[in-house]
Every structure is written in structure tokens, then in C-alpha cells.
XYZ file of N, CA and C in Angstrom:
393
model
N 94.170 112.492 33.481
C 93.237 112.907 34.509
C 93.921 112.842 35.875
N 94.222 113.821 36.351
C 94.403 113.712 37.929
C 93.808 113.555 38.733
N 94.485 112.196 39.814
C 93.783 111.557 41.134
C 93.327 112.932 41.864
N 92.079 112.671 42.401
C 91.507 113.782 43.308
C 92.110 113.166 44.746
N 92.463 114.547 45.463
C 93.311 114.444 46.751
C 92.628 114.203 47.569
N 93.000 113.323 48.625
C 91.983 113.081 49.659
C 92.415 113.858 50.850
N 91.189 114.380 51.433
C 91.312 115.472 52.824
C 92.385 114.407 53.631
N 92.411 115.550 54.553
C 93.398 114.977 55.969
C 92.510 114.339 56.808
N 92.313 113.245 57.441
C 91.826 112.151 58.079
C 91.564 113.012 59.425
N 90.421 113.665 60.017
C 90.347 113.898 61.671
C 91.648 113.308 62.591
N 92.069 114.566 63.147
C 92.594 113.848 64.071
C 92.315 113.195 65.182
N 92.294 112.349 65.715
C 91.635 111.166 67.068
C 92.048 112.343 67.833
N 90.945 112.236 68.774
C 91.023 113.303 70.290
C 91.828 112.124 71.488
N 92.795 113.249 72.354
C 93.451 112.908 73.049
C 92.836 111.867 74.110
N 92.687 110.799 74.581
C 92.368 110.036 75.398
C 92.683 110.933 76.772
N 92.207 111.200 77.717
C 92.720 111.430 79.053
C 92.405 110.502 80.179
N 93.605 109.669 80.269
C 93.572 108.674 81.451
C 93.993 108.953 82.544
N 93.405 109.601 83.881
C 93.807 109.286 85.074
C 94.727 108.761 85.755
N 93.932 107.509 85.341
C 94.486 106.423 86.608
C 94.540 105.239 85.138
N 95.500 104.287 86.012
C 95.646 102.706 85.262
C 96.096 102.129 86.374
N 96.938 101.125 85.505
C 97.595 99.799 86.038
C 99.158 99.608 85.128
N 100.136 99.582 86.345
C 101.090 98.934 85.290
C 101.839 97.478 85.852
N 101.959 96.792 84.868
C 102.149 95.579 84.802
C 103.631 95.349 84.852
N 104.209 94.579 85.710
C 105.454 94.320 85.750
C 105.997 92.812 85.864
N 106.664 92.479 84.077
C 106.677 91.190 84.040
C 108.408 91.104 83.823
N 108.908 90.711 85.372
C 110.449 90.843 85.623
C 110.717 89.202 85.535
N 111.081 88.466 84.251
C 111.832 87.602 84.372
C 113.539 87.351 84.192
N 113.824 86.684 84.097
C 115.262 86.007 84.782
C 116.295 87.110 83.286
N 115.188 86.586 82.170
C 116.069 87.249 80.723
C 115.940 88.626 80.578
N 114.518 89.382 81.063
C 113.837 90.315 80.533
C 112.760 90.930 81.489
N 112.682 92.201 81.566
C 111.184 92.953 81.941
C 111.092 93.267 81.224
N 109.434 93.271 81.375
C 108.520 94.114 80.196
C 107.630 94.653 81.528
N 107.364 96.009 81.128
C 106.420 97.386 81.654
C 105.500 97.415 80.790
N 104.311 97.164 81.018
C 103.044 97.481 80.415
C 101.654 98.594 81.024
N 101.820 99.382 80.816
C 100.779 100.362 81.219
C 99.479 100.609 80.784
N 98.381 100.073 81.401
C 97.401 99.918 80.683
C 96.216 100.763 81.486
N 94.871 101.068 80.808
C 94.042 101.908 81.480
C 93.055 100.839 82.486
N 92.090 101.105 83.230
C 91.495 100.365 84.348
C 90.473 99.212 83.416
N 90.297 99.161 82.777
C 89.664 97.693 81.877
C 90.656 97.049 81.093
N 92.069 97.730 81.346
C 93.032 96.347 81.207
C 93.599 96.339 79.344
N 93.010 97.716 78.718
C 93.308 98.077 77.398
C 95.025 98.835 77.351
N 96.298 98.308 76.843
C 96.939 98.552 76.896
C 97.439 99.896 76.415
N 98.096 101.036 77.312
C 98.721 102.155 76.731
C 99.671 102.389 76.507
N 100.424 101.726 76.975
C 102.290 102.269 76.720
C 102.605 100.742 77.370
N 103.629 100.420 76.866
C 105.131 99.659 77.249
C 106.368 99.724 77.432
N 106.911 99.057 77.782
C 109.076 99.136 77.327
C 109.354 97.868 77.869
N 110.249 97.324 77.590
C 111.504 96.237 77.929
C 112.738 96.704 77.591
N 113.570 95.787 78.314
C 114.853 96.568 78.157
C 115.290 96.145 76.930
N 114.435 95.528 75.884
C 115.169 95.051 74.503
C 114.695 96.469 73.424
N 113.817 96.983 74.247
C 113.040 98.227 73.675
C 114.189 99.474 73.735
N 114.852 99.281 75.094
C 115.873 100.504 75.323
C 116.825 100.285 74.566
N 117.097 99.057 73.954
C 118.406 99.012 73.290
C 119.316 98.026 73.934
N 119.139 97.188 74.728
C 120.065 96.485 75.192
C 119.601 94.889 74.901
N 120.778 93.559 74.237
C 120.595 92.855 73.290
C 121.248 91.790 74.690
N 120.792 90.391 74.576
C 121.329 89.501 75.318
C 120.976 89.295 77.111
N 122.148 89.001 77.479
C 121.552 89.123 79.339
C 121.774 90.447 79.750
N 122.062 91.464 78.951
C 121.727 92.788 79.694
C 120.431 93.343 79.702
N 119.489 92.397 79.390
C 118.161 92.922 79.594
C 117.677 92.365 80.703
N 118.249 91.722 81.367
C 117.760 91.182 82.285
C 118.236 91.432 83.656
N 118.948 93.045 83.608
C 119.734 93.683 84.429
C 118.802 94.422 85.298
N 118.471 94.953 86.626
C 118.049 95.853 87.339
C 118.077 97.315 86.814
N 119.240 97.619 86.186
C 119.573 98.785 85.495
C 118.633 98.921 84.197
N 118.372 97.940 83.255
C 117.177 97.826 81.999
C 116.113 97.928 82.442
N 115.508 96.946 83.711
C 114.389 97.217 84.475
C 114.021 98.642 84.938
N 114.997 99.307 85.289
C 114.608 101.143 85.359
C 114.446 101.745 84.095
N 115.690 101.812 83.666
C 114.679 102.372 82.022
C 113.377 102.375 81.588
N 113.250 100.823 81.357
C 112.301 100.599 80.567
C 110.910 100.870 81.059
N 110.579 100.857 82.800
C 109.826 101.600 83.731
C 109.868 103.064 83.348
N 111.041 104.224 83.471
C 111.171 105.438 83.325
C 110.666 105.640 81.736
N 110.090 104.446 81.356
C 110.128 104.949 78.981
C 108.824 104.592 79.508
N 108.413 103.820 79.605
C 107.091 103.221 79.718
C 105.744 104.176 80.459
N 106.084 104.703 81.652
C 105.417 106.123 82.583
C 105.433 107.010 81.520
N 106.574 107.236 81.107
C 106.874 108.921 80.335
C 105.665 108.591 79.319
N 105.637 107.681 78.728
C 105.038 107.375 77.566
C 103.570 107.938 77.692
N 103.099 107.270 78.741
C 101.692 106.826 79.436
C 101.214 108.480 79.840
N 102.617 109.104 80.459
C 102.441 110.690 80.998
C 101.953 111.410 79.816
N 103.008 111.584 78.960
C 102.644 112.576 77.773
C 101.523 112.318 76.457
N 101.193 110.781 76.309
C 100.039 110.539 75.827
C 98.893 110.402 75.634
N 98.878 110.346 77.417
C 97.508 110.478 78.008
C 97.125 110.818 79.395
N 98.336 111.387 79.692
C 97.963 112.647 80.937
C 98.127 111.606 81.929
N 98.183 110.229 82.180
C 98.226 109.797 83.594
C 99.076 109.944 84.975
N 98.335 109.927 85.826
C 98.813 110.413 87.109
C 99.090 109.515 87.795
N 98.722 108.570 88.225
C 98.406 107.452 89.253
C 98.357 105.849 88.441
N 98.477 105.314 89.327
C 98.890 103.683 88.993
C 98.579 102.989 89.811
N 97.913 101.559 89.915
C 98.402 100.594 90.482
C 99.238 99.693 90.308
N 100.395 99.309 90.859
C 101.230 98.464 90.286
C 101.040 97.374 90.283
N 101.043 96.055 89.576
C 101.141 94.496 89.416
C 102.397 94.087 89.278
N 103.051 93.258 90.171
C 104.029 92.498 89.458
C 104.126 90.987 89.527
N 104.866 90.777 88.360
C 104.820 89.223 88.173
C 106.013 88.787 87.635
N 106.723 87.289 88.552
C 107.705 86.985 88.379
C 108.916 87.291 89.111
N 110.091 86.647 89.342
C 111.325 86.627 90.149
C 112.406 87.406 89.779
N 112.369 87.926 88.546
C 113.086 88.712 87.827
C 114.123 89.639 89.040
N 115.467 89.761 88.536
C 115.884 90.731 89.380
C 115.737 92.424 88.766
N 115.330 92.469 87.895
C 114.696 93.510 87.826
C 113.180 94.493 88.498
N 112.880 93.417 89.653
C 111.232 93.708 89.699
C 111.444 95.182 90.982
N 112.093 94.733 91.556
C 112.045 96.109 93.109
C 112.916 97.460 91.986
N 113.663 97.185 91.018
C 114.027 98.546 90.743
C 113.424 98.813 89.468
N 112.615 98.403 88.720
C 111.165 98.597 88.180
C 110.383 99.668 88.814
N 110.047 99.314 90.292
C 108.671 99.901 91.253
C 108.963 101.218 91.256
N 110.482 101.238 91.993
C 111.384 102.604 92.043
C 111.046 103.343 91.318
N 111.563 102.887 90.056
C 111.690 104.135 88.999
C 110.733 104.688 88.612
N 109.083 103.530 88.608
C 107.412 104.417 88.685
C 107.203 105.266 89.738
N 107.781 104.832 90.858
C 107.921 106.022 92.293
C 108.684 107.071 92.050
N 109.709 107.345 91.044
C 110.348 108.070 91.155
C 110.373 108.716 89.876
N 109.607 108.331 89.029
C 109.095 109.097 87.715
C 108.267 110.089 87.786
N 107.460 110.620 89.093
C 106.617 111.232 89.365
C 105.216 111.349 89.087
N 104.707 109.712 89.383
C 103.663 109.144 88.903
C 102.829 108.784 90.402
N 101.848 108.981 90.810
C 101.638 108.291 91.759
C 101.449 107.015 92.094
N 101.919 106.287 93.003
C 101.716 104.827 93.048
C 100.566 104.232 93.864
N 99.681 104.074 94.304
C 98.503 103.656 94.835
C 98.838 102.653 95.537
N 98.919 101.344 94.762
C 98.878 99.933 95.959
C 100.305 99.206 94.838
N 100.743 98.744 95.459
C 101.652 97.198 94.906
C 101.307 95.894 95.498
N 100.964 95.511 94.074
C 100.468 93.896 94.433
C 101.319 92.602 93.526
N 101.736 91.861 94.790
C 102.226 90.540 93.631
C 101.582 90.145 93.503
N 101.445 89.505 91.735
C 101.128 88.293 90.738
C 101.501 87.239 90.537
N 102.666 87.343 91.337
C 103.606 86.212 90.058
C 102.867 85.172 90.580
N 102.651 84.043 89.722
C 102.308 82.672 89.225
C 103.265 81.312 90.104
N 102.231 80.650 91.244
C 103.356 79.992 91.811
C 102.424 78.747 91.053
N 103.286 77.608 91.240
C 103.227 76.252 90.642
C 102.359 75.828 91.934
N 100.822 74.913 91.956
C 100.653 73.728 93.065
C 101.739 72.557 92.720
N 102.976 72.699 92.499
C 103.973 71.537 92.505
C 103.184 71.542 91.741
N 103.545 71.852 90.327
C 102.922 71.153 88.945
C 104.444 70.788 88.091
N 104.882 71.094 87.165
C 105.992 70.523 86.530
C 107.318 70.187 86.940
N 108.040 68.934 87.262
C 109.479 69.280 87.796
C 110.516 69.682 87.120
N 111.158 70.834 88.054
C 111.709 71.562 87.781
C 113.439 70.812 86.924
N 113.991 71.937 86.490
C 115.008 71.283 85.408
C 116.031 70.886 86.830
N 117.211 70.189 86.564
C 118.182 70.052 87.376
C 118.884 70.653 88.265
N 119.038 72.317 87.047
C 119.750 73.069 88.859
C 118.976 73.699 89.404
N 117.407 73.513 89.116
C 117.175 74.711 90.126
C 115.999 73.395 90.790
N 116.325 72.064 91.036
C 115.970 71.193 92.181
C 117.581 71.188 93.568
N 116.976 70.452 94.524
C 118.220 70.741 95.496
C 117.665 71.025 96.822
């Protein structure tokens, strides 16, 4: 007896997002780009471990653009977005050439706001970075 074939599953209709938020989490090892719509539901990402680069080259200014330029594109062709607000969070030297590359992906940028997370002097810090 042959299995009866099952139809093709609807395809999901294209989301069209506007506007979002993208998230920029530039630490010391790594950025991660997170692009998400205005209630904070995630649409696209990248890190530079995403582009392909293994060790402390992800934690390069140069990975930080990529993974910004993968992350927009993503967000562009999946769901039409135009505009952004940017968040960033963290000391990362990746974070100012992150912003760039959403400015220069041809996305609009709206506002830039820092996040990053300061300590009320809560844990002391390891050895070299007291002084």
C-alpha cells in the first residue's frame, strides 16, 4: 500500500518590517548584531564567529563591520526594513565601526543610544584591569 503524499505546507506570508532596533553587543572577544522588530522579537543577527573568523579575530573592528553589513542585509531582504534604532552595549572595540557599517549599509539610522551596563562598584575587578 502506498503512503499517501502530503500537500505542500502554505507558504508563511512575508513579514514587512519598517522600522526595528538593532542591538550592538561589542565585547572585548566578540560582537554580536541583533536586529529585531519594535516589541523586541528578534529578526536577523551576525557575529564575527558567524562570518567565519575563529579566536581574537572576532573581536576585531574589521568582524564588527561584517557582521553589521550580514546582519542589515539580512533584516533588508527578509523583511523589507528601512530604518533602525541603534542600541549599543559594551566596550568592545568593535562598537563605532559596527554603527558605520548600519550607516553605510543603506539603512536608515534614527537615534544611537548607549546601553552598556556600568557596575554601582559592584564586583572587584581582576588584577590588571585595577590601577
Amino acid at each position: 500500500m502506498a503512503k499517501p503524499t502530503k500537500g505542500k505546507a502554505p507558504r508563511r506570508a512575508r513579514r514587512n518590517i519598517s522600522a526595528g532596533r538593532a542591538y550592538v553587543h561589542a565585547s572585548y572577544n566578540n560582537t554580536i548584531v541583533t536586529i529585531t522588530d519594535m516589541d523586541g522579537n528578534s529578526v536577523a543577527w551576525s557575529s564575527g564567529g558567524t562570518i567565519g573568523y575563529k579566536g581574537s579575530k572576532k573581536g576585531t573592528p574589521y568582524a564588527a563591520q561584517l557582521a553589521a553589513a550580514d546582519a542589515v542585509k539580512k533584516a533588508q531582504t527578509s523583511f523589507g526594513m528601512s530604518a533602525v534604532d541603534v542600541i549599543v552595549r559594551g566596550s568592545g572595540s568593535g562598537r563605532e565601526q559596527a554603527i558605520r557599517a548600519i550607516q553605510a549599509s543603506g539603512i536608515e539610522v534614527k537615534s544611537i543610544m548607549d546601553d552598556s551596563p556600568v557596575p554601582h562598584n559592584g564586583c572587584r575587578p581582576k588584577k590588571k584591569f585595577r590601577a
